[in-house]
CSV table of C-alpha atoms in Angstrom, one decimal:
chain,number,residue,atom,x,y,z
A,355,MET,CA,-42.7,9.8,9.3
A,356,ARG,CA,-44.8,8.3,6.6
A,357,LYS,CA,-45.3,4.6,6.3
A,358,LYS,CA,-43.2,4.3,3.2
A,359,GLN,CA,-40.3,6.2,4.8
A,360,ILE,CA,-40.4,3.8,7.8
A,361,LEU,CA,-40.3,0.8,5.5
A,362,VAL,CA,-37.3,2.2,3.6
A,363,LEU,CA,-35.5,2.9,6.9
A,364,VAL,CA,-36.2,-0.6,8.2
A,365,ALA,CA,-34.9,-2.1,4.9
A,366,VAL,CA,-31.7,-0.1,5.0
A,367,LEU,CA,-31.1,-0.9,8.7
A,368,LEU,CA,-31.6,-4.6,8.1
A,369,SER,CA,-29.3,-4.7,5.2
A,370,THR,CA,-26.7,-2.7,7.2
A,371,ALA,CA,-26.9,-5.2,10.0
A,372,SER,CA,-26.4,-8.1,7.6
A,373,LEU,CA,-22.8,-7.1,6.8
A,374,PRO,CA,-21.3,-7.9,10.2
A,375,ILE,CA,-23.4,-11.0,10.5
A,376,THR,CA,-22.2,-12.2,7.1
A,377,LEU,CA,-18.6,-11.6,8.0
A,378,THR,CA,-18.8,-13.1,11.5
A,379,GLY,CA,-20.9,-16.1,10.4
A,380,ALA,CA,-18.5,-17.0,7.6
A,381,SER,CA,-15.5,-16.6,9.9
A,382,VAL,CA,-17.0,-18.8,12.6
A,383,ALA,CA,-18.0,-21.4,10.1
A,384,LEU,CA,-14.6,-21.8,8.5
A,385,PRO,CA,-13.6,-25.0,10.3
A,386,ASP,CA,-16.9,-26.6,9.4
A,387,ILE,CA,-16.6,-25.4,5.8
A,388,ALA,CA,-13.1,-27.0,5.6
A,389,THR,CA,-14.4,-30.3,7.0
A,390,ASP,CA,-17.6,-30.4,4.8
A,391,LEU,CA,-15.8,-29.5,1.6
A,392,ASP,CA,-12.6,-31.4,2.4
A,393,ALA,CA,-10.5,-28.3,1.8
A,394,ARG,CA,-7.2,-26.9,3.1
A,395,LEU,CA,-6.8,-23.7,5.1
A,396,THR,CA,-5.8,-21.2,2.3
A,397,PRO,CA,-8.8,-21.8,0.0
A,398,VAL,CA,-11.1,-21.7,3.0
A,399,GLN,CA,-9.8,-18.4,4.1
A,400,TRP,CA,-10.7,-17.0,0.7
A,401,VAL,CA,-14.4,-17.5,1.7
A,402,VAL,CA,-14.0,-14.5,3.9
A,403,ASN,CA,-11.2,-12.7,2.1
A,404,GLY,CA,-12.9,-12.7,-1.3
A,405,TYR,CA,-16.0,-11.2,0.1
A,406,ASN,CA,-14.1,-8.5,2.0
A,407,ALA,CA,-12.0,-7.6,-1.0
A,408,THR,CA,-14.8,-7.3,-3.5
A,409,PHE,CA,-17.0,-5.5,-0.9
A,410,ALA,CA,-14.3,-2.9,-0.4
A,411,GLY,CA,-13.5,-2.6,-4.1
A,412,PHE,CA,-17.1,-2.2,-5.2
A,413,MET,CA,-18.0,0.4,-2.5
A,414,LEU,CA,-16.9,3.4,-4.6
A,415,VAL,CA,-18.1,1.8,-7.8
A,416,SER,CA,-21.6,1.3,-6.5
A,417,GLY,CA,-21.7,4.9,-5.1
A,418,SER,CA,-20.8,6.3,-8.6
A,419,LEU,CA,-23.2,3.9,-10.2
A,420,ALA,CA,-26.0,5.0,-7.9
A,421,ASP,CA,-25.4,8.6,-9.0
A,422,LEU,CA,-25.8,7.5,-12.6
A,423,VAL,CA,-28.7,5.1,-12.5
A,424,GLY,CA,-30.4,5.8,-9.2
A,425,ARG,CA,-30.0,4.7,-5.6
A,426,ARG,CA,-33.0,2.5,-5.6
A,427,ARG,CA,-31.9,0.5,-8.6
A,428,VAL,CA,-28.4,0.0,-7.3
A,429,TYR,CA,-29.7,-1.0,-3.8
A,430,ALA,CA,-32.2,-3.4,-5.3
A,431,ALA,CA,-29.6,-5.0,-7.5
A,432,GLY,CA,-27.2,-5.3,-4.6
A,433,VAL,CA,-29.8,-6.9,-2.4
A,434,GLY,CA,-30.8,-9.3,-5.2
A,435,VAL,CA,-27.2,-10.3,-5.9
A,436,PHE,CA,-26.6,-10.8,-2.2
A,437,ALA,CA,-29.7,-13.0,-1.8
A,438,VAL,CA,-29.0,-15.1,-4.9
A,439,THR,CA,-25.3,-15.6,-3.9
A,440,GLY,CA,-26.4,-16.4,-0.3
A,441,LEU,CA,-28.6,-19.2,-1.7
A,442,LEU,CA,-25.9,-20.5,-4.0
A,443,SER,CA,-23.4,-20.5,-1.1
A,444,THR,CA,-25.6,-23.1,0.6
A,445,LEU,CA,-25.7,-25.3,-2.5
A,446,VAL,CA,-22.1,-25.5,-3.7
A,447,THR,CA,-20.0,-28.5,-3.1
A,448,ASP,CA,-16.6,-27.2,-4.2
A,449,ILE,CA,-14.4,-24.8,-2.2
A,450,VAL,CA,-13.3,-22.8,-5.3
A,451,LEU,CA,-16.9,-22.3,-6.4
A,452,LEU,CA,-17.8,-21.2,-2.9
A,453,ASP,CA,-14.9,-18.7,-3.0
A,454,VAL,CA,-16.2,-17.3,-6.3
A,455,VAL,CA,-19.8,-17.1,-5.1
A,456,ARG,CA,-18.7,-15.3,-1.9
A,457,ALA,CA,-16.6,-12.9,-3.9
A,458,VAL,CA,-19.6,-12.1,-6.1
A,459,ALA,CA,-21.7,-11.6,-3.0
A,460,GLY,CA,-19.3,-8.9,-1.9
A,461,ALA,CA,-20.1,-6.9,-4.9
């Protein structure tokens, strides 16, 4: 394999590994999120549910979009959105805003 192919493979594998880590990490952190943001159970559960719902909903859309504009562009945009929303998730102080940011991260 060429060096570029190995780099692409590593990038895709790392991003694939981030999905279960993101889901598990958020699920484990729900009690701490509820405490830190002084939130009740239902809005806190949407931290995980919103991400799951938009991730599932955008899976087919992103595949079709990749056919139209290219896999690299869609992949790069997805990684960019995921990185920005991950950073924003650490900065928000309101549970509703966290739910929205996590839902956007699922896209």
